[in-house]
PDB file of C-alpha atoms in Angstrom:
ATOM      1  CA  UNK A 155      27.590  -9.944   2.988  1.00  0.00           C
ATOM      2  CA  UNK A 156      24.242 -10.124   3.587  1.00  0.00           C
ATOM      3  CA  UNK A 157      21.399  -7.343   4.624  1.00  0.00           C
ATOM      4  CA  UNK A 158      18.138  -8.277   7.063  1.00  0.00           C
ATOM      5  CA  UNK A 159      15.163  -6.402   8.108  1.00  0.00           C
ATOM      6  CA  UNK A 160      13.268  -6.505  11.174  1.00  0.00           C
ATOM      7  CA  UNK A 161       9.837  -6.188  10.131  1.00  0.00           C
ATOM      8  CA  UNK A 162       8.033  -3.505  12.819  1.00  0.00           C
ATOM      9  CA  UNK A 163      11.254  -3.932  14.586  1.00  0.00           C
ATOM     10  CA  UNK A 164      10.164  -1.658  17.688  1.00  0.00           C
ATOM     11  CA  UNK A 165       7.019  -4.099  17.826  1.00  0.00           C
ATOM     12  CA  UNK A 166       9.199  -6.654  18.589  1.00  0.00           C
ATOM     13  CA  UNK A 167      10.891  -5.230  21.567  1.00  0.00           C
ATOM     14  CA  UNK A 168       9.292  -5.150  24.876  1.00  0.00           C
ATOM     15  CA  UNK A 169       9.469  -2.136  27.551  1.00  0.00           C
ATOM     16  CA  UNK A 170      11.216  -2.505  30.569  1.00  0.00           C
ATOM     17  CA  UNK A 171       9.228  -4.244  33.312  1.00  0.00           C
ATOM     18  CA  UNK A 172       7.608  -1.496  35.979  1.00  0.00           C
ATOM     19  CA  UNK A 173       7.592   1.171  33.466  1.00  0.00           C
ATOM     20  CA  UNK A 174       4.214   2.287  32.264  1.00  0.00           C
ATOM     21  CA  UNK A 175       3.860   4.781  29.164  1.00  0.00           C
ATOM     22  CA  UNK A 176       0.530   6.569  28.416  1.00  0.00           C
ATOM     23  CA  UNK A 177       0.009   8.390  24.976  1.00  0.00           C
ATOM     24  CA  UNK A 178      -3.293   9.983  23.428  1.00  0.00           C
ATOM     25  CA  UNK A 179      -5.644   8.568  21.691  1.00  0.00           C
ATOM     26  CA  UNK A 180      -4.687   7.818  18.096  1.00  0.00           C
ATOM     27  CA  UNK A 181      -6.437   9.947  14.655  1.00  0.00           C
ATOM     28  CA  UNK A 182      -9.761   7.957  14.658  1.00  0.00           C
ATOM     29  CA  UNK A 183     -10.214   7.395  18.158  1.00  0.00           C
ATOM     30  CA  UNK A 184     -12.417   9.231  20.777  1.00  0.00           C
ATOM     31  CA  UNK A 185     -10.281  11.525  22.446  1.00  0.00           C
ATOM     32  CA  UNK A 186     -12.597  12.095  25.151  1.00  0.00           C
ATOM     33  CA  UNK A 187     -14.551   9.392  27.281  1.00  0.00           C
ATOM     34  CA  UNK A 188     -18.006   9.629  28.609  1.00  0.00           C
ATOM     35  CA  UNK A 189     -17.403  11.388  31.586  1.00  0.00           C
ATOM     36  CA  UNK A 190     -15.650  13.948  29.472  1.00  0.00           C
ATOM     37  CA  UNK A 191     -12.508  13.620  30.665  1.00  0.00           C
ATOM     38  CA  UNK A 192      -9.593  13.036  27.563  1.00  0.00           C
ATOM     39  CA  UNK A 193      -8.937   9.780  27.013  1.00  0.00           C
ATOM     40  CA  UNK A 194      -5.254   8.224  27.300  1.00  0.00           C
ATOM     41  CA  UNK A 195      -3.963   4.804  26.089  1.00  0.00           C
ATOM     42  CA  UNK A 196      -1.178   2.604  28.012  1.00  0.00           C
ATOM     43  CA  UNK A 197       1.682   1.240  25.688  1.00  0.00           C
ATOM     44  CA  UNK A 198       1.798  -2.156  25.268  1.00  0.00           C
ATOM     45  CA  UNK A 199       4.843  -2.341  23.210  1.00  0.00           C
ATOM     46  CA  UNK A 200       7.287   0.249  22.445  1.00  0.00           C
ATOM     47  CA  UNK A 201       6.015   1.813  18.831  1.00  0.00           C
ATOM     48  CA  UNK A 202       7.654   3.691  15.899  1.00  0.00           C
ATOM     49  CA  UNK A 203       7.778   7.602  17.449  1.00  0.00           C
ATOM     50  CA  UNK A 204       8.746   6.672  21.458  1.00  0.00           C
ATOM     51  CA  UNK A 205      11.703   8.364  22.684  1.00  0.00           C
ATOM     52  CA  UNK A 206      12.467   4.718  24.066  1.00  0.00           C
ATOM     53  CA  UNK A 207      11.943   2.530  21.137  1.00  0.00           C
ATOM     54  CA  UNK A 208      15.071   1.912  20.239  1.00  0.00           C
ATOM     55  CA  UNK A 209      16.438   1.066  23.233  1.00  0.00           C
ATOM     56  CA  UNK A 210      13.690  -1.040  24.129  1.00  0.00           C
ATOM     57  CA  UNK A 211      14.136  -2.920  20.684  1.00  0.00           C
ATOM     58  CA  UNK A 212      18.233  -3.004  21.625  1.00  0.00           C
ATOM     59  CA  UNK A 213      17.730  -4.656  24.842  1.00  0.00           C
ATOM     60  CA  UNK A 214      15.419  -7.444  22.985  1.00  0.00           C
ATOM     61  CA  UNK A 215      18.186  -7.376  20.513  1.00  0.00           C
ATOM     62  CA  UNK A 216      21.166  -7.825  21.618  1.00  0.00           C
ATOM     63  CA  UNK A 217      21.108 -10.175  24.661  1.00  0.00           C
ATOM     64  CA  UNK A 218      19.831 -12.675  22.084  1.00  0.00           C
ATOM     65  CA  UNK A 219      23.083 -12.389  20.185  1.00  0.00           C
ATOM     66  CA  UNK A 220      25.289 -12.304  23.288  1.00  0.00           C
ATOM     67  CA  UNK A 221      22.776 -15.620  24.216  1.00  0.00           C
ATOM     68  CA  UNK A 222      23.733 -17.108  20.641  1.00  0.00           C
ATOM     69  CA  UNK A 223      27.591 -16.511  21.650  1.00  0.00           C
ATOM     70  CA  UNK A 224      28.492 -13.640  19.892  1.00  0.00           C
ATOM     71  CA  UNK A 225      30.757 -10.570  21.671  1.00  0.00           C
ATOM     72  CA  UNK A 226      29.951  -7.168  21.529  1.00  0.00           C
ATOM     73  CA  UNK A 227      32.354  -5.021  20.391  1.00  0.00           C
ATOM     74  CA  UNK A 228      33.580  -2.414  22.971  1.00  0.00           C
ATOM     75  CA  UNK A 229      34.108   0.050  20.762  1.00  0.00           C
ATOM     76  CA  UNK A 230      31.088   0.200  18.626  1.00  0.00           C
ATOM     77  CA  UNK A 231      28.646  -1.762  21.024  1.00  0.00           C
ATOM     78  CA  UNK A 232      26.575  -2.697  17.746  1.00  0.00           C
ATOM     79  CA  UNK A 233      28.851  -4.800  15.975  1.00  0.00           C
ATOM     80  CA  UNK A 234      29.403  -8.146  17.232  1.00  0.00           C
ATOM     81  CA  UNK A 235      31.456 -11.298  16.256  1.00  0.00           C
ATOM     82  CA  UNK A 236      31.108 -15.010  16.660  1.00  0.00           C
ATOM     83  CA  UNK A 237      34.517 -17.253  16.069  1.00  0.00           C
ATOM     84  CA  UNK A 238      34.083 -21.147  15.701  1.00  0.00           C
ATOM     85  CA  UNK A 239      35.156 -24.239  13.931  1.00  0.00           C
ATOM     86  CA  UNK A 240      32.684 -26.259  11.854  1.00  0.00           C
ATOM     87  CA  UNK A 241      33.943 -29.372  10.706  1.00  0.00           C
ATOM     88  CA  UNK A 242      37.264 -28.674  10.876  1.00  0.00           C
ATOM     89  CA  UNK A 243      37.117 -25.226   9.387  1.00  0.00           C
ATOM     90  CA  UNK A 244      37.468 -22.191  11.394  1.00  0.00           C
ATOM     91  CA  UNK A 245      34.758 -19.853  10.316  1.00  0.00           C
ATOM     92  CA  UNK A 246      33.833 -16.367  11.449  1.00  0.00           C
ATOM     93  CA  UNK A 247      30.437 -13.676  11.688  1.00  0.00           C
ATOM     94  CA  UNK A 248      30.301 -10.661  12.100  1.00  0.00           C
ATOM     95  CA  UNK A 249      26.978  -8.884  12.722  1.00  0.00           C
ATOM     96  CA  UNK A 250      26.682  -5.202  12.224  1.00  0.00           C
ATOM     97  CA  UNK A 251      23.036  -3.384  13.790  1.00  0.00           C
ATOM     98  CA  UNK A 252      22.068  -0.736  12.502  1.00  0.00           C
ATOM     99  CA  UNK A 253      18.249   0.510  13.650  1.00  0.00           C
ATOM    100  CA  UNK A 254      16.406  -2.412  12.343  1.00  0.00           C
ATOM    101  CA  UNK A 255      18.706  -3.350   9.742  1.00  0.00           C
ATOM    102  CA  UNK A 256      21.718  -5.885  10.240  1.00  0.00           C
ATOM    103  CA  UNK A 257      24.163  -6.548   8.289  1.00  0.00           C
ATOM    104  CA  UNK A 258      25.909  -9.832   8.335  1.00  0.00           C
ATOM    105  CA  UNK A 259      29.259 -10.548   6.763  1.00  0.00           C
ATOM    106  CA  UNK A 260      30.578 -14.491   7.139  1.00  0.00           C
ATOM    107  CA  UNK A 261      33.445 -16.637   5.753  1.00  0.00           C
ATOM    108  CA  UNK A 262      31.301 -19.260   4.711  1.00  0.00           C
ATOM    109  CA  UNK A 263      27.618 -20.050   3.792  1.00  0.00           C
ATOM    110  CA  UNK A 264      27.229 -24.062   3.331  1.00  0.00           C
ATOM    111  CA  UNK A 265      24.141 -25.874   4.975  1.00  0.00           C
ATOM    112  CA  UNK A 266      26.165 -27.165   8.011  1.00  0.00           C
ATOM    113  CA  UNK A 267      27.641 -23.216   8.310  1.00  0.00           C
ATOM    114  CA  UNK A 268      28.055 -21.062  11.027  1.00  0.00           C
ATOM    115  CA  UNK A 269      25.859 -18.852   8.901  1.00  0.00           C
ATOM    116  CA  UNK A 270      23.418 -21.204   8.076  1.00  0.00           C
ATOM    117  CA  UNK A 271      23.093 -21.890  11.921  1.00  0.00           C
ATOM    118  CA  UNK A 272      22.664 -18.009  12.581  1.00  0.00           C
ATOM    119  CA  UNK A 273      20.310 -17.653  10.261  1.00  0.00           C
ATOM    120  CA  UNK A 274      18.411 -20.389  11.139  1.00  0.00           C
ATOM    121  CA  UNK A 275      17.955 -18.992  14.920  1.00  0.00           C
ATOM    122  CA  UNK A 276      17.233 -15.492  13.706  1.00  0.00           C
ATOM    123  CA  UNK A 277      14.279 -16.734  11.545  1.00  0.00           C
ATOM    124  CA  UNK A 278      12.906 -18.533  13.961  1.00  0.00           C
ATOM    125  CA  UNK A 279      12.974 -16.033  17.075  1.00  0.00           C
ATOM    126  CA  UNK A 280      12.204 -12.548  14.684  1.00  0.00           C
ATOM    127  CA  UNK A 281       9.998 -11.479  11.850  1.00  0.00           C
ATOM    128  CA  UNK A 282      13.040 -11.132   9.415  1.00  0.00           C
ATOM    129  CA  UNK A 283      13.221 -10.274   5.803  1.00  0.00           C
ATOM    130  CA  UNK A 284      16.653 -11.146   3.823  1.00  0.00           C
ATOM    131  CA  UNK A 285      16.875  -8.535   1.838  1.00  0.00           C
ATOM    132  CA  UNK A 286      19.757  -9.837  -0.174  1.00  0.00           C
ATOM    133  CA  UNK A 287      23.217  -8.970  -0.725  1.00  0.00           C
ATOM    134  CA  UNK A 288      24.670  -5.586   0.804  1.00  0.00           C
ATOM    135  CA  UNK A 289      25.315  -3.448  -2.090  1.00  0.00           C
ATOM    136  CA  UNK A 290      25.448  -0.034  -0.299  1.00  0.00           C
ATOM    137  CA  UNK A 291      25.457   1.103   3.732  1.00  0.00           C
ATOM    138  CA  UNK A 292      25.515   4.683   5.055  1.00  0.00           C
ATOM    139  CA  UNK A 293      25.924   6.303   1.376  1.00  0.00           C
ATOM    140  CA  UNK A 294      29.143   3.825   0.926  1.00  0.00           C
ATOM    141  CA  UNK A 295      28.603   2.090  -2.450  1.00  0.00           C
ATOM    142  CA  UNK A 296      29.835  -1.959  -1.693  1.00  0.00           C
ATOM    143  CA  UNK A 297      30.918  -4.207  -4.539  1.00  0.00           C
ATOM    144  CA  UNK A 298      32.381  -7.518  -4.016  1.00  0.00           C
ATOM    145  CA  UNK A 299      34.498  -9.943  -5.730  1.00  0.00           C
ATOM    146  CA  UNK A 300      36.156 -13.468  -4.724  1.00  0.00           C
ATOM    147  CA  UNK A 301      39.332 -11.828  -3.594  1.00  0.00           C
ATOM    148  CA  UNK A 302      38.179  -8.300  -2.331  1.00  0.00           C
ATOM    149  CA  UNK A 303      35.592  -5.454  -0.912  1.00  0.00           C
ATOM    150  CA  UNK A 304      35.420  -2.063  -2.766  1.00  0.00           C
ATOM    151  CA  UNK A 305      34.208   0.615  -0.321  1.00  0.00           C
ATOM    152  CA  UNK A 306      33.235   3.720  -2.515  1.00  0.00           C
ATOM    153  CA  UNK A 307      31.227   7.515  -1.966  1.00  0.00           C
ATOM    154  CA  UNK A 308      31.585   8.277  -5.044  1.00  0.00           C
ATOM    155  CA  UNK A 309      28.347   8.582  -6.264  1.00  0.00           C
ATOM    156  CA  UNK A 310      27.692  10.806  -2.445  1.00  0.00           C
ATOM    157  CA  UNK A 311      30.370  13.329  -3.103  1.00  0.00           C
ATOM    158  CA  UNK A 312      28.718  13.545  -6.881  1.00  0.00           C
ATOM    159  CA  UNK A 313      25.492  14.254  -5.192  1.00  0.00           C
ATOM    160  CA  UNK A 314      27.327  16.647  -2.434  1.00  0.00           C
ATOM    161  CA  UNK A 315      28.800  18.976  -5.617  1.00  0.00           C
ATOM    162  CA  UNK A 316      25.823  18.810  -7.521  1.00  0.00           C
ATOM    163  CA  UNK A 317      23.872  20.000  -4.551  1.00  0.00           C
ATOM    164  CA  UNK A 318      26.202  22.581  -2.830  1.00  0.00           C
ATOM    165  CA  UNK A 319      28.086  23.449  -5.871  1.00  0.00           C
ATOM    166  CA  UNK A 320      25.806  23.650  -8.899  1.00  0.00           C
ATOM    167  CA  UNK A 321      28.478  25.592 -10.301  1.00  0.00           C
ATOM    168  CA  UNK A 322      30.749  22.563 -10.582  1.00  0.00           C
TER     169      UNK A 322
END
């Protein structure tokens, strides 16, 4: 299990065609122009803050991974999973989004891998940053051995008590 980054994510979406967004003027700017009037700006690219951003940054997203052959899941449409052989060996990934984090879990990792072949594509089309191996998600503490995954909150329900109940 593996965690990436989009860097400036939202940057790397684009807004729908035929739909224009105007904002102020940023801190630094002149807010007014030299008739007097304010100035506005028009959004190039959705930005950190837009109501839209994320869904602009989804639809870059995830058509790419349907494009590389993975299926969404219908029950949590940002989880998806890719199925194939390699070589003889039937090997599996499973992507899991999660704003501009994803989380990949695979069955194997050679240089002729399904994973290696993912990864491979991802680098190339997005500003990615591996940020090594998943070790907690959503306040759930992940440790791994050959054999198993240990999902724990432990360490959340110590900071839950210690918060709401001080008094143990």
């Amino acid at each position: 299990m593996r965690r990436w980054d989009f860097v400036a994510a939202y940057l790397q979406g684009d807004l729908e065609q035929n739909v224009m967004v105007y904002c102020h003027a940023p801190p630094g700017y002149a807010t007014l122009g030299a008739d007097g009037r304010p100035r506005i700006c028009k959004v190039q690219k959705p930005i950190y803050g837009m109501v839209q951003a994320g869904r602009c940054w989804q639809r870059s997203l995830f058509p790419w991974l349907l494009e590389f052959g993975f299926t969404q899941c219908k029950s949590d449409p940002c989880v998806f999973t890719l199925s194939e052989t390699v070589d003889g060996t039937p090997q599996r990934l499973t992507l899991g989004c999660y704003v501009d984090d994803l989380f990949t879990l695979y069955t194997h990792d050679g240089p002729s891998s399904l994973y290696a072949r993912f990864v491979d594509a991802l680098t190339q089309r997005w500003n990615v940053e591996d940020e090594g191996p998943v070790s907690d998600l959503l306040n759930v503490d992940i440790t791994t051995d050959s054999s198993f995954v240990t999902l724990s909150q432990e360490k959340y329900i110590a900071h839950l008590v210690s918060t709401y109940l001080p008094e143990g």
